[in-house]
PDB file of C-alpha atoms in Angstrom:
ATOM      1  CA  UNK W   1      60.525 114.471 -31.793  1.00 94.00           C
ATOM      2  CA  UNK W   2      62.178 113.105 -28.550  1.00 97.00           C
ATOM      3  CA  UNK W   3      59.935 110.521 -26.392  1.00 98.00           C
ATOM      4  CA  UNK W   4      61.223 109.846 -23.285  1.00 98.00           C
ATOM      5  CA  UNK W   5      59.438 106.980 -21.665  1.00 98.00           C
ATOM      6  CA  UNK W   6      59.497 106.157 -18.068  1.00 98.00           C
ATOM      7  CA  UNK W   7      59.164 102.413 -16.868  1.00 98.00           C
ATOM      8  CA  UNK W   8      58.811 101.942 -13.237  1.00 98.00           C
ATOM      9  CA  UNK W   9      58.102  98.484 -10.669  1.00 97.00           C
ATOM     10  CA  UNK W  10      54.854  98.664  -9.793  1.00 97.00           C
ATOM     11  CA  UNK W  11      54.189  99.905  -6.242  1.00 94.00           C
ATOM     12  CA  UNK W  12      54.212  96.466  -4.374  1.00 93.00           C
ATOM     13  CA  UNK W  13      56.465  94.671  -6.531  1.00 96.00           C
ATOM     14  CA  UNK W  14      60.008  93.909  -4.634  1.00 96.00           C
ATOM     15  CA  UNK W  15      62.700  96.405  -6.125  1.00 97.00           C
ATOM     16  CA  UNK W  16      65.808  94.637  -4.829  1.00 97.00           C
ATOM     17  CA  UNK W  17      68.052  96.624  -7.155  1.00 97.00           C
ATOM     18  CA  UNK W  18      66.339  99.345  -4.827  1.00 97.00           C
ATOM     19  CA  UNK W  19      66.896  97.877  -1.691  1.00 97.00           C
ATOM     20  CA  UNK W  20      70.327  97.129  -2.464  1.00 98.00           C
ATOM     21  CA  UNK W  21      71.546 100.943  -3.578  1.00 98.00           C
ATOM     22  CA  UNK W  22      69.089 101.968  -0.340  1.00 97.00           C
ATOM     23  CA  UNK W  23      71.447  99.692   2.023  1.00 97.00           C
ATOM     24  CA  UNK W  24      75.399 100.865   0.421  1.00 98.00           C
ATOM     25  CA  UNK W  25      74.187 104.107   0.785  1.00 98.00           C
ATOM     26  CA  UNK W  26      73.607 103.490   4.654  1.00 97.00           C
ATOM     27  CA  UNK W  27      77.033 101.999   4.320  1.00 97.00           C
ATOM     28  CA  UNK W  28      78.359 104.658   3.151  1.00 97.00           C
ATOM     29  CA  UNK W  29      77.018 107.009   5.785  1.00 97.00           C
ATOM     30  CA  UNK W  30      74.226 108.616   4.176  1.00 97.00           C
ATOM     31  CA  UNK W  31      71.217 109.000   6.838  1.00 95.00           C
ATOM     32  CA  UNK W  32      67.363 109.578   6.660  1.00 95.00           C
ATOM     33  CA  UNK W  33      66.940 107.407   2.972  1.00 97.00           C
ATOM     34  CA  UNK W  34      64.355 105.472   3.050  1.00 97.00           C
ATOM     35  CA  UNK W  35      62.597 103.552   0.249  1.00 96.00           C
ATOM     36  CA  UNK W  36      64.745 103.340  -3.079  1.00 98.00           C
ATOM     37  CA  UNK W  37      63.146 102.213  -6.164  1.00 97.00           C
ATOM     38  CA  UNK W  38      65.190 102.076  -9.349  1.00 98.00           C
ATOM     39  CA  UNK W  39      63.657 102.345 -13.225  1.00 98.00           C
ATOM     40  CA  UNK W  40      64.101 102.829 -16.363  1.00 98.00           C
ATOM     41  CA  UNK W  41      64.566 105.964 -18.410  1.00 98.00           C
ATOM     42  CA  UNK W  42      64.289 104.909 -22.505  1.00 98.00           C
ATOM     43  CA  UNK W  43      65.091 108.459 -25.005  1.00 98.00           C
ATOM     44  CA  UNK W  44      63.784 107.524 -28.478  1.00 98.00           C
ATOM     45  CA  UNK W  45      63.989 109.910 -31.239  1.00 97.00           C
ATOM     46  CA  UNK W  46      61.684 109.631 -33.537  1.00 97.00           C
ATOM     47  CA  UNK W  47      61.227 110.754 -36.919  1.00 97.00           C
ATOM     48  CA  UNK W  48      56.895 112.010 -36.398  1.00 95.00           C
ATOM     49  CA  UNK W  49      56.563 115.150 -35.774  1.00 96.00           C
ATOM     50  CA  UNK W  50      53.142 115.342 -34.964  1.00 97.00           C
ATOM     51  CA  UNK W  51      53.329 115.031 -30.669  1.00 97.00           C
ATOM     52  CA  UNK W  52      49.669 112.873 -30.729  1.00 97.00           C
ATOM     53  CA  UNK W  53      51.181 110.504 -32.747  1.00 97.00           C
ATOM     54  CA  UNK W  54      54.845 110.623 -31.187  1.00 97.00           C
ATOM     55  CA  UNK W  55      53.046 109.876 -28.053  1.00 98.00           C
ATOM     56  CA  UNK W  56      51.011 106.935 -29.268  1.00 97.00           C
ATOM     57  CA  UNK W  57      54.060 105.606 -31.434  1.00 97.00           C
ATOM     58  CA  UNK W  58      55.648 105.350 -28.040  1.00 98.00           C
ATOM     59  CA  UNK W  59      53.371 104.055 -25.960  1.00 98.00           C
ATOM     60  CA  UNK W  60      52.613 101.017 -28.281  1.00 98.00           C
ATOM     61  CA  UNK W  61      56.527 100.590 -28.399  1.00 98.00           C
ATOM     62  CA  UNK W  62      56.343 100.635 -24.272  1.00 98.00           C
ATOM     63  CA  UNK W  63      53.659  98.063 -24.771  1.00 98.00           C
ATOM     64  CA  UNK W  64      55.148  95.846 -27.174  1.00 97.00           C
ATOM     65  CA  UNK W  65      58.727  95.850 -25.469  1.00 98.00           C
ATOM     66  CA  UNK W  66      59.821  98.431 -23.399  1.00 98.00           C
ATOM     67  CA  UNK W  67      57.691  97.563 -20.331  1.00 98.00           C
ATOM     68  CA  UNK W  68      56.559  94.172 -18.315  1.00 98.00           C
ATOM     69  CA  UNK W  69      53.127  95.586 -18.180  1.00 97.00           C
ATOM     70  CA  UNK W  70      52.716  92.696 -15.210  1.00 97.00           C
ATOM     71  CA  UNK W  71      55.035  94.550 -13.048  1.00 98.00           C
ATOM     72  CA  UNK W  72      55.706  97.397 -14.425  1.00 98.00           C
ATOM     73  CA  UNK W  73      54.163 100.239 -15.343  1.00 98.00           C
ATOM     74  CA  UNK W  74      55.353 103.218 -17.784  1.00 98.00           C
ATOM     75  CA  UNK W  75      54.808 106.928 -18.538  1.00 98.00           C
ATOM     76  CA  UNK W  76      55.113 108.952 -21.718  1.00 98.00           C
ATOM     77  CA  UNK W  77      56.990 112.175 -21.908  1.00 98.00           C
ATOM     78  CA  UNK W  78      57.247 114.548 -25.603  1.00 97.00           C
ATOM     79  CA  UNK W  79      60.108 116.621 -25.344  1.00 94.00           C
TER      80      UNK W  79
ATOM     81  CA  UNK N   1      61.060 115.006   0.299  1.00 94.00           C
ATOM     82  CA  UNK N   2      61.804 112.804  -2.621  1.00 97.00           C
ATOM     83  CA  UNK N   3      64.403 113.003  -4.850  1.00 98.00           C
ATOM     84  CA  UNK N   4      64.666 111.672  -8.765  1.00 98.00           C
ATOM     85  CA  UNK N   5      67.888 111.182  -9.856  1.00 98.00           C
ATOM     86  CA  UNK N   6      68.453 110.407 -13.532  1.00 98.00           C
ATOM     87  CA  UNK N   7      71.502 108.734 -14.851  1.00 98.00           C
ATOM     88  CA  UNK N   8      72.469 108.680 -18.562  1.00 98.00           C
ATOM     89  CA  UNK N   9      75.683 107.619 -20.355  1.00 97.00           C
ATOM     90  CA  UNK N  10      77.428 110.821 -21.668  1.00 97.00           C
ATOM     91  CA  UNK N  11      77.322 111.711 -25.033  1.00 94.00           C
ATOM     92  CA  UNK N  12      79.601 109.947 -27.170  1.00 93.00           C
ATOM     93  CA  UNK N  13      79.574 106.788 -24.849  1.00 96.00           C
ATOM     94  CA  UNK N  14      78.069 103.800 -26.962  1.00 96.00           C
ATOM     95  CA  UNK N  15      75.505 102.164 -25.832  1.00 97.00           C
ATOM     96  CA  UNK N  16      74.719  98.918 -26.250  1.00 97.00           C
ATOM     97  CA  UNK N  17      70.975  98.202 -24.675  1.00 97.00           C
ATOM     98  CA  UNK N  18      69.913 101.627 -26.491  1.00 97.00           C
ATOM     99  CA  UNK N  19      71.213  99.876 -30.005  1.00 97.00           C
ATOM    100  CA  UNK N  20      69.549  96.645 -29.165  1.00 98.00           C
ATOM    101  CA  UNK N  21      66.013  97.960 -28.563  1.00 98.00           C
ATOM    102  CA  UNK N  22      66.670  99.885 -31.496  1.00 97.00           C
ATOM    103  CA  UNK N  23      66.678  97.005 -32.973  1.00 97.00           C
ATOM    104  CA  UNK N  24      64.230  95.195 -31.286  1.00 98.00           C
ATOM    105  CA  UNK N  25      61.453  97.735 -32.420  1.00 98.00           C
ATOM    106  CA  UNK N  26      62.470  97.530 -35.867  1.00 97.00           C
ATOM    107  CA  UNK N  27      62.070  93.830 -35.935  1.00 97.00           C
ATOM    108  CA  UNK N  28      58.510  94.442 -34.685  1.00 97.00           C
ATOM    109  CA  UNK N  29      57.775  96.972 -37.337  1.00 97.00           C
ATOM    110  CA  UNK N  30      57.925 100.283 -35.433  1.00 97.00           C
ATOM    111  CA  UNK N  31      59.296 102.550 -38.048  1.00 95.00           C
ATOM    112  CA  UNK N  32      60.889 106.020 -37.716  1.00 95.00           C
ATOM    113  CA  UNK N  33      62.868 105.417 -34.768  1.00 97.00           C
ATOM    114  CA  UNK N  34      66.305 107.164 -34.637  1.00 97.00           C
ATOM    115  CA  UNK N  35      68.840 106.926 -31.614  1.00 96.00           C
ATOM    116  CA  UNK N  36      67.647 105.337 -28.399  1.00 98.00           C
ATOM    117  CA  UNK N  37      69.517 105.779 -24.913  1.00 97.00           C
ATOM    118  CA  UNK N  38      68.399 103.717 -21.652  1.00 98.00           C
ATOM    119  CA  UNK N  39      69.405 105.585 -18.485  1.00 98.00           C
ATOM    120  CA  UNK N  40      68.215 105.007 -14.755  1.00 98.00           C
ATOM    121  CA  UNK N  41      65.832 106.745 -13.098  1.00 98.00           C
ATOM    122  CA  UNK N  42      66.620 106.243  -8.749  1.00 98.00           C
ATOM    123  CA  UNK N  43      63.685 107.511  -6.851  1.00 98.00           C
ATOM    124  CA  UNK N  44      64.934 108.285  -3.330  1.00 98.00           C
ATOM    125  CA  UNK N  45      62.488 108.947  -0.455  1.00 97.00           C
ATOM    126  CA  UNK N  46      64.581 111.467   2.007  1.00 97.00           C
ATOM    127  CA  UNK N  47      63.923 112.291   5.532  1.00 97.00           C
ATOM    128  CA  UNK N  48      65.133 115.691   4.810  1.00 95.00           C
ATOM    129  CA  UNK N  49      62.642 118.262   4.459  1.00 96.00           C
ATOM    130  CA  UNK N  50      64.498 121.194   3.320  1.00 97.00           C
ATOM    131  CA  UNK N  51      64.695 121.241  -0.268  1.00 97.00           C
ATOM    132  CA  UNK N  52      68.266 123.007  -1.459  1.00 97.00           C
ATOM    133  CA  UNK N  53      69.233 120.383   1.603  1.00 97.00           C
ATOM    134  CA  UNK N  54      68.173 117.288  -0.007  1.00 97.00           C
ATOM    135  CA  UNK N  55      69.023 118.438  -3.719  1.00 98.00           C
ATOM    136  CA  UNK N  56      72.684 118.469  -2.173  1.00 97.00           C
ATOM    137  CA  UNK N  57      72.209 114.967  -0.341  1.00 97.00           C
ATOM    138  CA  UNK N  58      71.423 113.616  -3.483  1.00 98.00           C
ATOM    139  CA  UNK N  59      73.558 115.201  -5.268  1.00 98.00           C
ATOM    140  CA  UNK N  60      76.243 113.671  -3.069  1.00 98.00           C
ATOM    141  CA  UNK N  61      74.746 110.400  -3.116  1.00 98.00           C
ATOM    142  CA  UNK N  62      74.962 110.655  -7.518  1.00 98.00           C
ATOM    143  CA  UNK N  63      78.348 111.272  -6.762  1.00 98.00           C
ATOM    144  CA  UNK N  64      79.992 108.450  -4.260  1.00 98.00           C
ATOM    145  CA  UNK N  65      77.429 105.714  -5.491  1.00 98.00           C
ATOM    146  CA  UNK N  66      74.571 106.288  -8.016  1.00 98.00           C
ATOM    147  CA  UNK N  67      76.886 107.114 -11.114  1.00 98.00           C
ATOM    148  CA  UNK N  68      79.731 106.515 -12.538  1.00 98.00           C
ATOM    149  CA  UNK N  69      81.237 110.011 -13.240  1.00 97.00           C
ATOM    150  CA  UNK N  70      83.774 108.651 -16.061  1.00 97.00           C
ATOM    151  CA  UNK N  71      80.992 107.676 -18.396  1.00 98.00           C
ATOM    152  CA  UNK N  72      77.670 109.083 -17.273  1.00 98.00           C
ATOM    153  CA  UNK N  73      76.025 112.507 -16.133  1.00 98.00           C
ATOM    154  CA  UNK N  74      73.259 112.655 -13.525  1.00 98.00           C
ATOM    155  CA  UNK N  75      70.639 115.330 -12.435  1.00 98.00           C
ATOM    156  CA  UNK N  76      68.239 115.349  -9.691  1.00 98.00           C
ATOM    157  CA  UNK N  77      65.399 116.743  -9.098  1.00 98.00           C
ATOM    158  CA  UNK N  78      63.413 117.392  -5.828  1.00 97.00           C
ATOM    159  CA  UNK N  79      59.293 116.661  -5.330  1.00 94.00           C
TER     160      UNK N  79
END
């Protein structure tokens, strides 16, 4: 099974990689963008092929590495 | 409207921070894990209000600034 897993700042947390990409594209004439936050997007494949399990295997991996559970938070997608 | 774009590295492009959380996770025991591939996930917030509009906006905005064409492949998608 695939596991895609999502890992986003926290809403409140400065996203200067965000800000940054939110201010060249004003520079580069691109109007009406406003708030730009930038994440992560991590495709495992895994070998389960039961989905429950896929989705716990992954969310313990997001726990153990994948996300800074102090500014970040993450979602779990089974594809 | 917002606007998720995703950027991966194309198939066939190596990549490196994919390979090392692959390892990573076997080092902490997680078994079973095949290929992983870190991408970007840029969440845009768009004054634009129609949607085909602001799919194109982004679109555009993938293509001067968000990826790099040569070695990754974007999509965007409008909530």
């Amino acid at each position: 099974m695939k596991a895609i897993v999502t890992v986003m700042l926290k809403n409140g947390v400065l996203d200067p990689q965000g800000k940054a990409i939110g201010q060249a594209l004003a520079t580069l004439g691109f109007a009406g963008v406003g708030e730009v936050r930038v994440g992560k997007r991590i495709e495992l494949d895994l070998a389960e092929t039961d989905p429950a399990k896929a989705r716990e295997a992954a969310e313990a991996m997001a726990r153990a590495l994948l996300a800074n559970l102090v500014i970040e938070s993450f979602s779990v997608e089974i594809v």
